[in-house]
Amino acid sequence: MNNANTAHKYISTETTTYACEYHIIWCTKYRRSVLSPEIQERLKVLIFEQQEAYQYVVREVDSMPDHIHLLVSIPPNISVTSVIGKIKGYTAKVLRNEFPTLTRRLPCLWTRSKFVGSVGSVTLEALKQYIENQKGV
């Protein structure tokens, strides 16, 4: 995976400090292997370009011929699925315009589905123990 912005785990805004990171995976329609190396590189550039506009920070991104892995930090006041929808919509539009073979091979570039997993450095059990121990403080 390509490392990006990995130096800062916590992000601070005027009112919030957060570490809301997500592992996101989505596939091409029918899981077709249509993402050539050239298309994969352009896809990565497009994802990085939209960070500010869509309010996410790319931690890592990698792609295969039929799917994409994205590790991003998204503010807690923004819906993860809305960010994914914007990324998928934007990248599909640009890639289909720049690479007409994608339009001929598929009715749409991406599936409607996706995988989202929250990423943390602490286990659920450790967090439960920490919360329980706060009662005595």
Short mmCIF file of C-alpha atoms in Angstrom, two decimals:
data_model
loop_
_atom_site.label_atom_id
_atom_site.label_comp_id
_atom_site.label_asym_id
_atom_site.label_seq_id
_atom_site.Cartn_x
_atom_site.Cartn_y
_atom_site.Cartn_z
CA MET A 1 0.00 0.00 0.00
CA ASN A 2 1.08 3.57 -0.55
CA ASN A 3 1.73 5.40 2.70
CA ALA A 4 0.30 8.87 2.96
CA ASN A 5 -0.19 11.22 5.87
CA THR A 6 0.76 8.48 8.35
CA ALA A 7 2.73 10.75 10.69
CA HIS A 8 -0.37 12.16 12.43
CA LYS A 9 -2.67 9.68 14.12
CA TYR A 10 -4.87 12.31 15.78
CA ILE A 11 -6.50 15.14 13.90
CA SER A 12 -7.61 18.30 15.67
CA THR A 13 -10.23 20.81 14.66
CA GLU A 14 -11.41 23.86 16.56
CA THR A 15 -13.64 21.79 18.84
CA THR A 16 -12.66 18.14 18.40
CA THR A 17 -9.61 15.89 18.45
CA TYR A 18 -10.29 12.56 16.83
CA ALA A 19 -8.86 9.35 15.44
CA CYS A 20 -11.71 7.91 13.39
CA GLU A 21 -10.04 5.64 10.87
CA TYR A 22 -11.72 3.21 8.52
CA HIS A 23 -10.64 0.39 6.25
CA ILE A 24 -12.87 0.60 3.19
CA ILE A 25 -13.06 -1.88 0.31
CA TRP A 26 -15.17 -1.71 -2.81
CA CYS A 27 -15.20 -3.68 -6.04
CA THR A 28 -15.74 -3.11 -9.71
CA LYS A 29 -19.14 -4.06 -11.10
CA TYR A 30 -19.41 -7.86 -11.45
CA ARG A 31 -15.90 -7.96 -9.92
CA ARG A 32 -14.47 -7.56 -13.42
CA SER A 33 -10.72 -7.06 -13.68
CA VAL A 34 -10.92 -3.76 -15.56
CA LEU A 35 -8.51 -1.64 -13.52
CA SER A 36 -5.30 -1.73 -15.54
CA PRO A 37 -2.10 -0.42 -13.90
CA GLU A 38 -2.63 2.91 -15.67
CA ILE A 39 -6.22 3.19 -14.42
CA GLN A 40 -5.16 2.15 -10.91
CA GLU A 41 -2.57 4.94 -10.78
CA ARG A 42 -5.08 7.52 -11.99
CA LEU A 43 -7.61 6.25 -9.45
CA LYS A 44 -5.12 6.78 -6.61
CA VAL A 45 -4.40 10.33 -7.79
CA LEU A 46 -8.13 11.10 -7.91
CA ILE A 47 -8.66 9.76 -4.39
CA PHE A 48 -5.81 11.90 -3.04
CA GLU A 49 -7.01 14.98 -4.92
CA GLN A 50 -10.43 14.97 -3.26
CA GLN A 51 -9.26 14.78 0.37
CA GLU A 52 -9.96 18.41 1.21
CA ALA A 53 -13.19 18.69 -0.78
CA TYR A 54 -14.71 15.57 0.79
CA GLN A 55 -13.09 16.05 4.24
CA TYR A 56 -11.09 12.85 4.64
CA VAL A 57 -7.41 12.08 5.09
CA VAL A 58 -5.89 9.19 3.16
CA ARG A 59 -3.65 7.01 5.32
CA GLU A 60 -3.07 4.32 2.69
CA VAL A 61 -4.56 3.33 -0.63
CA ASP A 62 -4.00 0.33 -2.85
CA SER A 63 -5.86 -1.14 -5.76
CA MET A 64 -6.08 -4.41 -7.61
CA PRO A 65 -7.61 -5.09 -11.04
CA ASP A 66 -11.05 -5.65 -9.45
CA HIS A 67 -11.12 -3.84 -6.10
CA ILE A 68 -9.76 -1.01 -3.97
CA HIS A 69 -8.50 -0.84 -0.38
CA LEU A 70 -8.62 2.54 1.30
CA LEU A 71 -7.54 3.46 4.83
CA VAL A 72 -8.91 6.90 5.68
CA SER A 73 -9.55 9.18 8.60
CA ILE A 74 -12.98 10.82 8.53
CA PRO A 75 -14.26 13.40 11.04
CA PRO A 76 -16.84 12.04 13.50
CA ASN A 77 -19.51 14.47 12.27
CA ILE A 78 -19.35 13.14 8.69
CA SER A 79 -20.98 9.92 7.51
CA VAL A 80 -18.54 7.30 6.28
CA THR A 81 -21.01 6.10 3.66
CA SER A 82 -21.48 9.63 2.31
CA VAL A 83 -17.71 9.99 1.85
CA ILE A 84 -17.53 6.61 0.12
CA GLY A 85 -20.43 7.55 -2.16
CA LYS A 86 -18.73 10.80 -3.13
CA ILE A 87 -15.39 9.08 -3.82
CA LYS A 88 -17.01 6.31 -5.87
CA GLY A 89 -19.19 8.74 -7.82
CA TYR A 90 -16.37 11.16 -8.59
CA THR A 91 -13.83 8.50 -9.54
CA ALA A 92 -16.33 6.62 -11.72
CA LYS A 93 -17.25 9.78 -13.63
CA VAL A 94 -13.65 10.86 -14.24
CA LEU A 95 -12.28 7.39 -15.04
CA ARG A 96 -15.11 6.57 -17.46
CA ASN A 97 -14.50 9.89 -19.26
CA GLU A 98 -10.73 9.39 -19.44
CA PHE A 99 -10.82 5.64 -20.21
CA PRO A 100 -13.72 4.96 -22.64
CA THR A 101 -13.08 1.20 -22.52
CA LEU A 102 -14.60 1.24 -19.02
CA THR A 103 -17.86 2.58 -20.44
CA ARG A 104 -17.96 -0.10 -23.11
CA ARG A 105 -17.18 -2.97 -20.73
CA LEU A 106 -19.49 -2.13 -17.81
CA PRO A 107 -22.83 -0.39 -17.28
CA CYS A 108 -21.31 1.32 -14.24
CA LEU A 109 -17.81 1.12 -12.79
CA TRP A 110 -18.43 0.24 -9.13
CA THR A 111 -20.76 -2.10 -7.29
CA ARG A 112 -23.25 -0.48 -4.92
CA SER A 113 -21.82 -2.44 -2.00
CA LYS A 114 -18.75 -1.80 0.11
CA PHE A 115 -16.97 -3.03 3.21
CA VAL A 116 -16.29 -0.63 6.08
CA GLY A 117 -14.33 -1.59 9.18
CA SER A 118 -13.28 0.77 11.93
CA VAL A 119 -9.59 0.67 12.73
CA GLY A 120 -8.19 1.09 16.23
CA SER A 121 -5.03 0.45 18.15
CA VAL A 122 -6.83 -0.77 21.28
CA THR A 123 -8.80 -3.98 21.61
CA LEU A 124 -12.42 -3.91 22.70
CA GLU A 125 -11.51 -5.72 25.92
CA ALA A 126 -8.78 -3.20 26.78
CA LEU A 127 -11.22 -0.35 26.20
CA LYS A 128 -13.88 -1.98 28.38
CA GLN A 129 -11.29 -2.44 31.14
CA TYR A 130 -10.21 1.21 30.87
CA ILE A 131 -13.82 2.42 31.17
CA GLU A 132 -14.46 0.15 34.14
CA ASN A 133 -11.30 1.40 35.88
CA GLN A 134 -12.44 5.02 35.51
CA LYS A 135 -15.15 4.47 38.14
CA GLY A 136 -12.52 4.51 40.90
CA VAL A 137 -10.84 7.71 39.73
#
